[in-house]
PDB file of C-alpha atoms and ligand atoms in Angstrom:
ATOM      1  CA  MET B   1     -18.555 -40.843  35.395  1.00 98.00           C
ATOM      2  CA  ARG B   2     -18.227 -40.540  31.715  1.00 98.00           C
ATOM      3  CA  PHE B   3     -17.160 -43.548  29.306  1.00 98.00           C
ATOM      4  CA  HIS B   4     -16.191 -42.846  25.964  1.00 98.00           C
ATOM      5  CA  VAL B   5     -16.289 -46.255  23.591  1.00 98.00           C
ATOM      6  CA  LEU B   6     -14.665 -46.117  20.146  1.00 98.00           C
ATOM      7  CA  THR B   7     -16.664 -48.453  17.949  1.00 98.00           C
ATOM      8  CA  LEU B   8     -17.470 -49.218  14.085  1.00 96.00           C
ATOM      9  CA  PHE B   9     -20.743 -50.339  16.194  1.00 96.00           C
ATOM     10  CA  PRO B  10     -22.199 -47.353  17.872  1.00 97.00           C
ATOM     11  CA  GLU B  11     -26.057 -48.401  17.383  1.00 96.00           C
ATOM     12  CA  MET B  12     -25.391 -51.600  18.927  1.00 95.00           C
ATOM     13  CA  PHE B  13     -25.553 -50.003  22.703  1.00 94.00           C
ATOM     14  CA  ALA B  14     -28.555 -47.853  22.550  1.00 92.00           C
ATOM     15  CA  SER B  15     -31.235 -50.657  24.009  1.00 92.00           C
ATOM     16  CA  TYR B  16     -28.819 -52.074  26.619  1.00 91.00           C
ATOM     17  CA  LEU B  17     -27.882 -48.363  27.873  1.00 93.00           C
ATOM     18  CA  CYS B  18     -31.813 -47.537  27.622  1.00 93.00           C
ATOM     19  CA  GLU B  19     -32.948 -50.040  30.180  1.00 92.00           C
ATOM     20  CA  GLY B  20     -32.390 -51.087  33.971  1.00 92.00           C
ATOM     21  CA  ILE B  21     -30.033 -49.481  36.611  1.00 92.00           C
ATOM     22  CA  LEU B  22     -27.424 -48.296  33.412  1.00 95.00           C
ATOM     23  CA  ALA B  23     -30.929 -45.873  32.470  1.00 95.00           C
ATOM     24  CA  ARG B  24     -31.284 -44.950  35.489  1.00 95.00           C
ATOM     25  CA  ALA B  25     -27.656 -43.810  36.154  1.00 95.00           C
ATOM     26  CA  LYS B  26     -27.673 -41.960  33.052  1.00 95.00           C
ATOM     27  CA  GLU B  27     -31.239 -40.047  33.665  1.00 95.00           C
ATOM     28  CA  GLY B  28     -29.571 -39.398  36.979  1.00 95.00           C
ATOM     29  CA  LYS B  29     -26.499 -37.666  35.902  1.00 96.00           C
ATOM     30  CA  LEU B  30     -24.646 -40.382  37.685  1.00 95.00           C
ATOM     31  CA  LEU B  31     -22.949 -41.951  34.332  1.00 97.00           C
ATOM     32  CA  SER B  32     -23.261 -40.637  31.045  1.00 97.00           C
ATOM     33  CA  VAL B  33     -22.135 -42.710  28.174  1.00 98.00           C
ATOM     34  CA  ASN B  34     -20.478 -41.088  24.802  1.00 98.00           C
ATOM     35  CA  PHE B  35     -20.664 -42.490  21.242  1.00 98.00           C
ATOM     36  CA  HIS B  36     -17.962 -41.929  18.759  1.00 98.00           C
ATOM     37  CA  ASP B  37     -17.274 -43.849  15.722  1.00 98.00           C
ATOM     38  CA  ILE B  38     -14.148 -44.656  13.907  1.00 98.00           C
ATOM     39  CA  ARG B  39     -15.485 -44.698  10.039  1.00 98.00           C
ATOM     40  CA  ASP B  40     -15.809 -40.613  11.189  1.00 98.00           C
ATOM     41  CA  TYR B  41     -11.813 -40.651  11.844  1.00 98.00           C
ATOM     42  CA  THR B  42     -10.951 -41.525   8.196  1.00 98.00           C
ATOM     43  CA  HIS B  43     -10.284 -39.367   5.583  1.00 98.00           C
ATOM     44  CA  ASP B  44     -10.553 -41.703   2.538  1.00 98.00           C
ATOM     45  CA  ARG B  45     -13.202 -41.841  -0.052  1.00 98.00           C
ATOM     46  CA  HIS B  46     -14.143 -45.590   1.560  1.00 98.00           C
ATOM     47  CA  ARG B  47     -13.911 -44.084   4.906  1.00 98.00           C
ATOM     48  CA  THR B  48     -12.022 -47.238   5.791  1.00 98.00           C
ATOM     49  CA  VAL B  49     -10.737 -48.966   9.296  1.00 97.00           C
ATOM     50  CA  ASP B  50      -8.974 -52.267   8.485  1.00 97.00           C
ATOM     51  CA  ASP B  51      -6.210 -52.934   6.271  1.00 97.00           C
ATOM     52  CA  TYR B  52      -4.969 -56.439   5.135  1.00 96.00           C
ATOM     53  CA  PRO B  53      -1.844 -57.175   7.914  1.00 96.00           C
ATOM     54  CA  TYR B  54       2.223 -56.952   7.356  1.00 98.00           C
ATOM     55  CA  GLY B  55       3.579 -60.787   6.950  1.00 97.00           C
ATOM     56  CA  GLY B  56       0.536 -62.245   5.572  1.00 96.00           C
ATOM     57  CA  GLY B  57      -1.924 -64.339   7.604  1.00 94.00           C
ATOM     58  CA  PRO B  58      -5.843 -64.143   7.309  1.00 93.00           C
ATOM     59  CA  GLY B  59      -8.321 -61.006   8.354  1.00 93.00           C
ATOM     60  CA  MET B  60      -7.433 -57.419   8.562  1.00 95.00           C
ATOM     61  CA  VAL B  61      -5.938 -55.727  10.588  1.00 96.00           C
ATOM     62  CA  MET B  62      -7.199 -51.873  12.236  1.00 97.00           C
ATOM     63  CA  LYS B  63      -5.660 -49.194  10.817  1.00 98.00           C
ATOM     64  CA  ALA B  64      -3.900 -47.503  13.775  1.00 98.00           C
ATOM     65  CA  ALA B  65      -4.238 -43.825  12.530  1.00 98.00           C
ATOM     66  CA  PRO B  66      -8.507 -43.309  13.163  1.00 98.00           C
ATOM     67  CA  LEU B  67      -8.314 -44.689  16.554  1.00 98.00           C
ATOM     68  CA  PHE B  68      -5.472 -42.408  17.249  1.00 98.00           C
ATOM     69  CA  GLU B  69      -7.452 -39.649  15.989  1.00 98.00           C
ATOM     70  CA  ALA B  70     -10.570 -40.694  18.298  1.00 98.00           C
ATOM     71  CA  VAL B  71      -8.964 -40.307  21.097  1.00 98.00           C
ATOM     72  CA  GLU B  72      -6.611 -36.849  20.166  1.00 98.00           C
ATOM     73  CA  THR B  73     -10.243 -35.449  19.010  1.00 98.00           C
ATOM     74  CA  ILE B  74     -11.837 -36.082  21.929  1.00 98.00           C
ATOM     75  CA  ARG B  75      -8.883 -35.001  24.356  1.00 98.00           C
ATOM     76  CA  ASP B  76      -9.063 -32.324  21.977  1.00 98.00           C
ATOM     77  CA  SER B  77     -13.057 -31.586  23.428  1.00 97.00           C
ATOM     78  CA  GLY B  78     -12.070 -31.374  27.144  1.00 97.00           C
ATOM     79  CA  GLU B  79     -14.397 -34.817  27.362  1.00 96.00           C
ATOM     80  CA  LEU B  80     -11.264 -37.056  28.072  1.00 98.00           C
ATOM     81  CA  ALA B  81      -7.713 -35.969  30.751  1.00 97.00           C
ATOM     82  CA  GLY B  82      -4.527 -36.728  29.965  1.00 97.00           C
ATOM     83  CA  SER B  83      -4.876 -39.124  32.579  1.00 97.00           C
ATOM     84  CA  SER B  84      -7.593 -40.882  32.084  1.00 98.00           C
ATOM     85  CA  PRO B  85      -7.538 -44.883  30.841  1.00 98.00           C
ATOM     86  CA  VAL B  86      -7.436 -45.674  27.142  1.00 99.00           C
ATOM     87  CA  ILE B  87      -8.358 -48.951  27.419  1.00 98.00           C
ATOM     88  CA  LEU B  88      -8.390 -51.473  23.866  1.00 98.00           C
ATOM     89  CA  LEU B  89     -10.807 -54.554  24.376  1.00 98.00           C
ATOM     90  CA  THR B  90      -9.040 -57.247  23.486  1.00 97.00           C
ATOM     91  CA  PRO B  91      -9.059 -61.383  23.847  1.00 95.00           C
ATOM     92  CA  GLN B  92      -4.142 -60.560  24.653  1.00 95.00           C
ATOM     93  CA  GLY B  93      -5.513 -57.716  27.490  1.00 97.00           C
ATOM     94  CA  ARG B  94      -4.580 -58.877  31.042  1.00 98.00           C
ATOM     95  CA  THR B  95      -8.464 -60.346  32.467  1.00 98.00           C
ATOM     96  CA  PHE B  96     -11.099 -58.445  33.316  1.00 98.00           C
ATOM     97  CA  THR B  97     -12.067 -59.200  37.485  1.00 97.00           C
ATOM     98  CA  GLN B  98     -14.551 -57.223  40.078  1.00 96.00           C
ATOM     99  CA  VAL B  99     -11.018 -55.698  41.555  1.00 95.00           C
ATOM    100  CA  VAL B 100      -9.802 -54.044  37.771  1.00 98.00           C
ATOM    101  CA  ALA B 101     -13.769 -52.816  37.939  1.00 98.00           C
ATOM    102  CA  GLU B 102     -13.264 -50.978  41.477  1.00 97.00           C
ATOM    103  CA  GLU B 103      -9.364 -49.973  40.126  1.00 98.00           C
ATOM    104  CA  LEU B 104     -11.421 -48.169  36.698  1.00 98.00           C
ATOM    105  CA  ALA B 105     -14.248 -47.299  39.443  1.00 98.00           C
ATOM    106  CA  SER B 106     -12.125 -44.785  40.670  1.00 98.00           C
ATOM    107  CA  HIS B 107     -11.557 -42.338  37.393  1.00 98.00           C
ATOM    108  CA  SER B 108     -13.589 -39.801  36.001  1.00 97.00           C
ATOM    109  CA  GLU B 109     -13.500 -40.782  32.392  1.00 98.00           C
ATOM    110  CA  ILE B 110     -12.162 -43.912  30.520  1.00 98.00           C
ATOM    111  CA  ALA B 111     -11.774 -44.389  27.141  1.00 98.00           C
ATOM    112  CA  LEU B 112     -12.685 -48.339  26.041  1.00 98.00           C
ATOM    113  CA  ILE B 113     -11.898 -49.085  22.089  1.00 98.00           C
ATOM    114  CA  CYS B 114     -13.522 -51.194  20.475  1.00 98.00           C
ATOM    115  CA  GLY B 115     -11.714 -54.057  18.700  1.00 91.00           C
ATOM    116  CA  ARG B 116     -13.074 -56.087  15.437  1.00 82.00           C
ATOM    117  CA  TYR B 117     -11.957 -58.047  12.738  1.00 65.00           C
ATOM    118  CA  GLU B 118      -8.939 -60.800  13.732  1.00 81.00           C
ATOM    119  CA  GLY B 119      -6.864 -57.676  15.552  1.00 93.00           C
ATOM    120  CA  VAL B 120      -5.197 -54.151  16.009  1.00 97.00           C
ATOM    121  CA  ASP B 121      -2.930 -52.235  14.759  1.00 98.00           C
ATOM    122  CA  GLU B 122       0.024 -52.923  17.863  1.00 98.00           C
ATOM    123  CA  ARG B 123       1.099 -49.645  17.831  1.00 98.00           C
ATOM    124  CA  VAL B 124      -2.941 -48.873  19.548  1.00 98.00           C
ATOM    125  CA  ALA B 125      -1.517 -51.183  22.117  1.00 98.00           C
ATOM    126  CA  ASP B 126       1.558 -49.514  22.378  1.00 98.00           C
ATOM    127  CA  HIS B 127       1.526 -46.055  22.209  1.00 98.00           C
ATOM    128  CA  LEU B 128      -2.327 -45.194  22.675  1.00 98.00           C
ATOM    129  CA  ALA B 129      -3.696 -47.410  25.087  1.00 98.00           C
ATOM    130  CA  THR B 130      -2.833 -47.020  28.069  1.00 98.00           C
ATOM    131  CA  ASP B 131      -4.310 -50.582  29.240  1.00 98.00           C
ATOM    132  CA  SER B 132      -5.367 -53.416  27.311  1.00 98.00           C
ATOM    133  CA  ILE B 133      -8.517 -55.846  29.339  1.00 98.00           C
ATOM    134  CA  SER B 134      -9.862 -58.980  28.105  1.00 97.00           C
ATOM    135  CA  ILE B 135     -13.058 -60.441  29.299  1.00 97.00           C
ATOM    136  CA  GLY B 136     -12.521 -64.073  29.719  1.00 97.00           C
ATOM    137  CA  ASP B 137     -10.060 -67.203  27.467  1.00 96.00           C
ATOM    138  CA  TYR B 138     -12.737 -67.005  24.921  1.00 95.00           C
ATOM    139  CA  VAL B 139     -13.437 -65.121  21.502  1.00 93.00           C
ATOM    140  CA  LEU B 140     -15.995 -62.559  20.817  1.00 96.00           C
ATOM    141  CA  GLY B 141     -16.155 -61.446  17.579  1.00 94.00           C
ATOM    142  CA  GLY B 142     -15.315 -57.738  19.166  1.00 96.00           C
ATOM    143  CA  GLY B 143     -14.508 -55.545  21.928  1.00 97.00           C
ATOM    144  CA  GLU B 144     -18.721 -54.439  21.651  1.00 97.00           C
ATOM    145  CA  LEU B 145     -19.620 -56.827  23.828  1.00 97.00           C
ATOM    146  CA  ALA B 146     -17.299 -56.512  26.374  1.00 98.00           C
ATOM    147  CA  ALA B 147     -16.933 -53.123  26.948  1.00 98.00           C
ATOM    148  CA  MET B 148     -21.061 -53.207  27.997  1.00 98.00           C
ATOM    149  CA  VAL B 149     -19.666 -55.775  30.384  1.00 98.00           C
ATOM    150  CA  ILE B 150     -17.662 -53.096  32.147  1.00 98.00           C
ATOM    151  CA  ILE B 151     -19.317 -50.318  31.665  1.00 98.00           C
ATOM    152  CA  GLU B 152     -22.086 -52.181  33.847  1.00 97.00           C
ATOM    153  CA  ALA B 153     -19.528 -53.694  36.077  1.00 98.00           C
ATOM    154  CA  VAL B 154     -18.339 -49.937  37.029  1.00 98.00           C
ATOM    155  CA  SER B 155     -21.376 -47.936  36.879  1.00 97.00           C
ATOM    156  CA  ARG B 156     -23.051 -50.563  40.140  1.00 96.00           C
ATOM    157  CA  LEU B 157     -19.858 -49.622  41.673  1.00 97.00           C
ATOM    158  CA  LEU B 158     -21.053 -45.467  41.965  1.00 97.00           C
ATOM    159  CA  PRO B 159     -22.050 -44.052  45.008  1.00 96.00           C
ATOM    160  CA  GLY B 160     -25.632 -44.240  43.895  1.00 95.00           C
ATOM    161  CA  VAL B 161     -26.353 -46.142  41.358  1.00 95.00           C
ATOM    162  CA  VAL B 162     -27.006 -49.584  42.753  1.00 94.00           C
ATOM    163  CA  GLY B 163     -29.965 -48.131  45.848  1.00 84.00           C
ATOM    164  CA  SER B 164     -28.376 -49.698  49.020  1.00 74.00           C
ATOM    165  CA  ALA B 165     -30.839 -52.346  49.311  1.00 60.00           C
ATOM    166  CA  GLU B 166     -29.075 -53.823  46.397  1.00 65.00           C
ATOM    167  CA  SER B 167     -26.184 -53.571  48.031  1.00 66.00           C
ATOM    168  CA  PRO B 168     -22.608 -54.888  45.442  1.00 64.00           C
ATOM    169  CA  ALA B 169     -21.824 -55.387  49.242  1.00 66.00           C
ATOM    170  CA  ASN B 170     -22.082 -59.610  49.250  1.00 60.00           C
ATOM    171  CA  ASP B 171     -21.771 -59.572  45.678  1.00 69.00           C
ATOM    172  CA  SER B 172     -19.832 -62.342  44.642  1.00 72.00           C
ATOM    173  CA  PHE B 173     -16.492 -61.330  44.097  1.00 77.00           C
ATOM    174  CA  THR B 174     -17.066 -58.727  46.203  1.00 75.00           C
ATOM    175  CA  THR B 175     -16.461 -61.534  49.519  1.00 80.00           C
ATOM    176  CA  GLY B 176     -14.217 -63.217  46.950  1.00 92.00           C
ATOM    177  CA  LEU B 177     -16.557 -66.504  46.677  1.00 97.00           C
ATOM    178  CA  LEU B 178     -19.609 -67.627  45.338  1.00 97.00           C
ATOM    179  CA  GLN B 179     -23.146 -66.326  46.558  1.00 97.00           C
ATOM    180  CA  HIS B 180     -25.124 -68.892  48.397  1.00 97.00           C
ATOM    181  CA  PRO B 181     -28.896 -69.943  47.349  1.00 98.00           C
ATOM    182  CA  ILE B 182     -31.646 -67.533  47.802  1.00 98.00           C
ATOM    183  CA  TYR B 183     -35.224 -68.154  47.771  1.00 98.00           C
ATOM    184  CA  THR B 184     -38.412 -67.257  47.639  1.00 98.00           C
ATOM    185  CA  ARG B 185     -41.930 -67.926  47.508  1.00 98.00           C
ATOM    186  CA  PRO B 186     -43.473 -70.112  47.899  1.00 98.00           C
ATOM    187  CA  ALA B 187     -42.018 -72.483  50.580  1.00 98.00           C
ATOM    188  CA  SER B 188     -43.014 -75.192  48.729  1.00 98.00           C
ATOM    189  CA  PHE B 189     -42.873 -75.824  44.385  1.00 98.00           C
ATOM    190  CA  ARG B 190     -43.663 -78.182  42.865  1.00 98.00           C
ATOM    191  CA  GLY B 191     -42.319 -80.103  46.242  1.00 98.00           C
ATOM    192  CA  ARG B 192     -38.965 -78.978  46.300  1.00 98.00           C
ATOM    193  CA  ASN B 193     -38.355 -77.029  49.504  1.00 98.00           C
ATOM    194  CA  VAL B 194     -37.101 -73.996  50.723  1.00 98.00           C
ATOM    195  CA  PRO B 195     -34.742 -75.340  53.394  1.00 98.00           C
ATOM    196  CA  GLU B 196     -36.211 -75.434  57.018  1.00 98.00           C
ATOM    197  CA  ILE B 197     -33.013 -73.142  58.728  1.00 98.00           C
ATOM    198  CA  LEU B 198     -33.961 -70.194  56.258  1.00 98.00           C
ATOM    199  CA  LEU B 199     -38.008 -70.253  57.608  1.00 98.00           C
ATOM    200  CA  SER B 200     -36.761 -70.463  60.917  1.00 98.00           C
ATOM    201  CA  GLY B 201     -35.833 -67.258  62.679  1.00 98.00           C
ATOM    202  CA  HIS B 202     -33.028 -68.095  63.555  1.00 98.00           C
ATOM    203  CA  HIS B 203     -30.543 -64.745  62.190  1.00 98.00           C
ATOM    204  CA  ALA B 204     -27.176 -66.423  63.839  1.00 98.00           C
ATOM    205  CA  GLU B 205     -27.558 -70.199  62.254  1.00 98.00           C
ATOM    206  CA  ILE B 206     -29.063 -68.718  58.629  1.00 98.00           C
ATOM    207  CA  ALA B 207     -25.621 -66.481  58.406  1.00 98.00           C
ATOM    208  CA  ARG B 208     -23.769 -70.220  59.348  1.00 98.00           C
ATOM    209  CA  TRP B 209     -25.898 -71.682  56.810  1.00 98.00           C
ATOM    210  CA  GLN B 210     -25.026 -69.313  54.055  1.00 98.00           C
ATOM    211  CA  ARG B 211     -21.080 -69.232  55.133  1.00 98.00           C
ATOM    212  CA  ARG B 212     -21.269 -72.835  54.963  1.00 98.00           C
ATOM    213  CA  GLU B 213     -23.529 -72.923  51.186  1.00 98.00           C
ATOM    214  CA  SER B 214     -21.162 -69.863  50.020  1.00 98.00           C
ATOM    215  CA  LEU B 215     -18.078 -71.961  50.782  1.00 98.00           C
ATOM    216  CA  ARG B 216     -19.966 -75.309  49.771  1.00 98.00           C
ATOM    217  CA  ARG B 217     -20.119 -73.388  45.995  1.00 98.00           C
ATOM    218  CA  THR B 218     -16.976 -71.636  45.584  1.00 98.00           C
ATOM    219  CA  PHE B 219     -15.844 -75.290  46.062  1.00 98.00           C
ATOM    220  CA  LEU B 220     -17.045 -76.719  44.078  1.00 98.00           C
ATOM    221  CA  ASN B 221     -17.641 -74.788  41.134  1.00 98.00           C
ATOM    222  CA  ARG B 222     -14.636 -71.960  41.954  1.00 98.00           C
ATOM    223  CA  PRO B 223     -11.640 -73.650  43.497  1.00 97.00           C
ATOM    224  CA  ASP B 224      -9.346 -71.310  42.000  1.00 96.00           C
ATOM    225  CA  LEU B 225     -11.490 -68.549  44.080  1.00 96.00           C
ATOM    226  CA  LEU B 226     -10.342 -70.085  47.315  1.00 97.00           C
ATOM    227  CA  ASP B 227      -6.416 -70.139  46.649  1.00 95.00           C
ATOM    228  CA  ARG B 228      -6.628 -66.895  45.854  1.00 94.00           C
ATOM    229  CA  LEU B 229      -8.400 -65.163  49.413  1.00 95.00           C
ATOM    230  CA  PRO B 230      -7.142 -62.481  51.621  1.00 94.00           C
ATOM    231  CA  ASP B 231      -5.157 -63.924  54.325  1.00 95.00           C
ATOM    232  CA  GLY B 232      -7.494 -63.983  57.011  1.00 95.00           C
ATOM    233  CA  ALA B 233     -10.605 -64.720  54.988  1.00 96.00           C
ATOM    234  CA  LEU B 234     -11.414 -67.823  56.111  1.00 97.00           C
ATOM    235  CA  SER B 235     -12.128 -68.671  59.794  1.00 97.00           C
ATOM    236  CA  GLU B 236     -11.167 -71.867  62.012  1.00 97.00           C
ATOM    237  CA  TYR B 237     -14.585 -73.218  61.193  1.00 97.00           C
ATOM    238  CA  ASP B 238     -14.333 -72.868  57.513  1.00 98.00           C
ATOM    239  CA  ILE B 239     -11.252 -74.178  56.647  1.00 97.00           C
ATOM    240  CA  ARG B 240     -12.356 -77.417  59.371  1.00 98.00           C
ATOM    241  CA  PHE B 241     -15.082 -76.734  56.861  1.00 98.00           C
ATOM    242  CA  LEU B 242     -13.501 -77.415  53.684  1.00 98.00           C
ATOM    243  CA  GLU B 243     -11.485 -80.158  55.039  1.00 98.00           C
ATOM    244  CA  GLU B 244     -15.081 -82.319  55.039  1.00 97.00           C
ATOM    245  CA  LEU B 245     -15.714 -81.187  52.044  1.00 97.00           C
ATOM    246  CA  SER B 246     -12.912 -82.810  50.276  1.00 95.00           C
ATOM    247  CA  GLY B 247     -13.618 -85.881  52.054  1.00 90.00           C
ATOM    248  CA  PRO B 248     -10.938 -88.354  54.183  1.00 77.00           C
ATOM    249  CA  ARG B 249      -7.784 -88.525  53.058  1.00 71.00           C
ATOM    250  CA  ASN B 250      -5.453 -91.443  53.410  1.00 57.00           C
ATOM    251  CA  SER B 251      -8.111 -93.679  54.734  1.00 53.00           C
TER     252      SER B 251
HETATM  253 CL1  6GU T 301     -11.834 -57.889  24.882  1.00 94.78          CL
HETATM  254  N1  6GU T 301     -12.294 -59.310  22.558  1.00 94.78           N
HETATM  255  C1  6GU T 301     -12.871 -59.659  21.965  1.00 94.78           C
HETATM  256  N2  6GU T 301     -12.907 -60.155  20.497  1.00 94.78           N
HETATM  257  N3  6GU T 301     -12.423 -61.300  22.287  1.00 94.78           N
HETATM  258  C2  6GU T 301     -12.536 -61.833  23.624  1.00 94.78           C
HETATM  259  C3  6GU T 301     -12.657 -60.233  24.926  1.00 94.78           C
HETATM  260  C4  6GU T 301     -12.893 -58.992  23.489  1.00 94.78           C
HETATM  261  N4  6GU T 301     -12.957 -60.792  25.617  1.00 94.78           N
HETATM  262  C5  6GU T 301     -12.913 -61.647  25.580  1.00 94.78           C
HETATM  263  N5  6GU T 301     -12.953 -62.652  24.554  1.00 94.78           N
END
């Protein structure tokens, strides 16, 4: 899979992509990330990428032309098919989730446009990008961190990037529930003990405990996820356990 990142700050990405599973994926040719400095697609002496907003208001707006030229140049080079996603990273986009990551992982090339400043000329969202994505409800100075988040979340889903031992199948959100607590040695640390059941060797009981703790965490920290589970995701036991958690009602 190939990512094209259009950014004013290509140097922000280097150290992150040169460590860990992303570095391994690049070495193994499972992943490539190409950077395109938006300033390289300007033609004036000052390499201008932003301008004042029509109608007034605070801040500067990223100009459309350098972004259109950058995408067209990449397309003309044959490294981005006309049918490949071109994603504008903006707080105004749809929210990135594991489901969106899975959808993006089905493409072989994706262009990510990192917005900066107070915004991007709307013609980019309307006539260049095929999709606009935000990574959550908070404000970042630009789309660079969002691009890194997307590259990592999507790359982990590509066959061979994450070893089968660390399979993402049980990750939080892949199951729609938060992951249960996990522990490693020692069994007692500063007087805090690993739950007895995990030392018991009773695999079926351990699995039941893990399921309950997943449900408990999700109920406490992310009750919104429980409302969005697909039909049939909860067993009768699960539903009874969640009812116990919500406490006795009408009493
Ligand atoms: Cl994609 N960009 C910016 N600037 N802020 C964000 C974001 C993106 N996603 C969440 N906050």
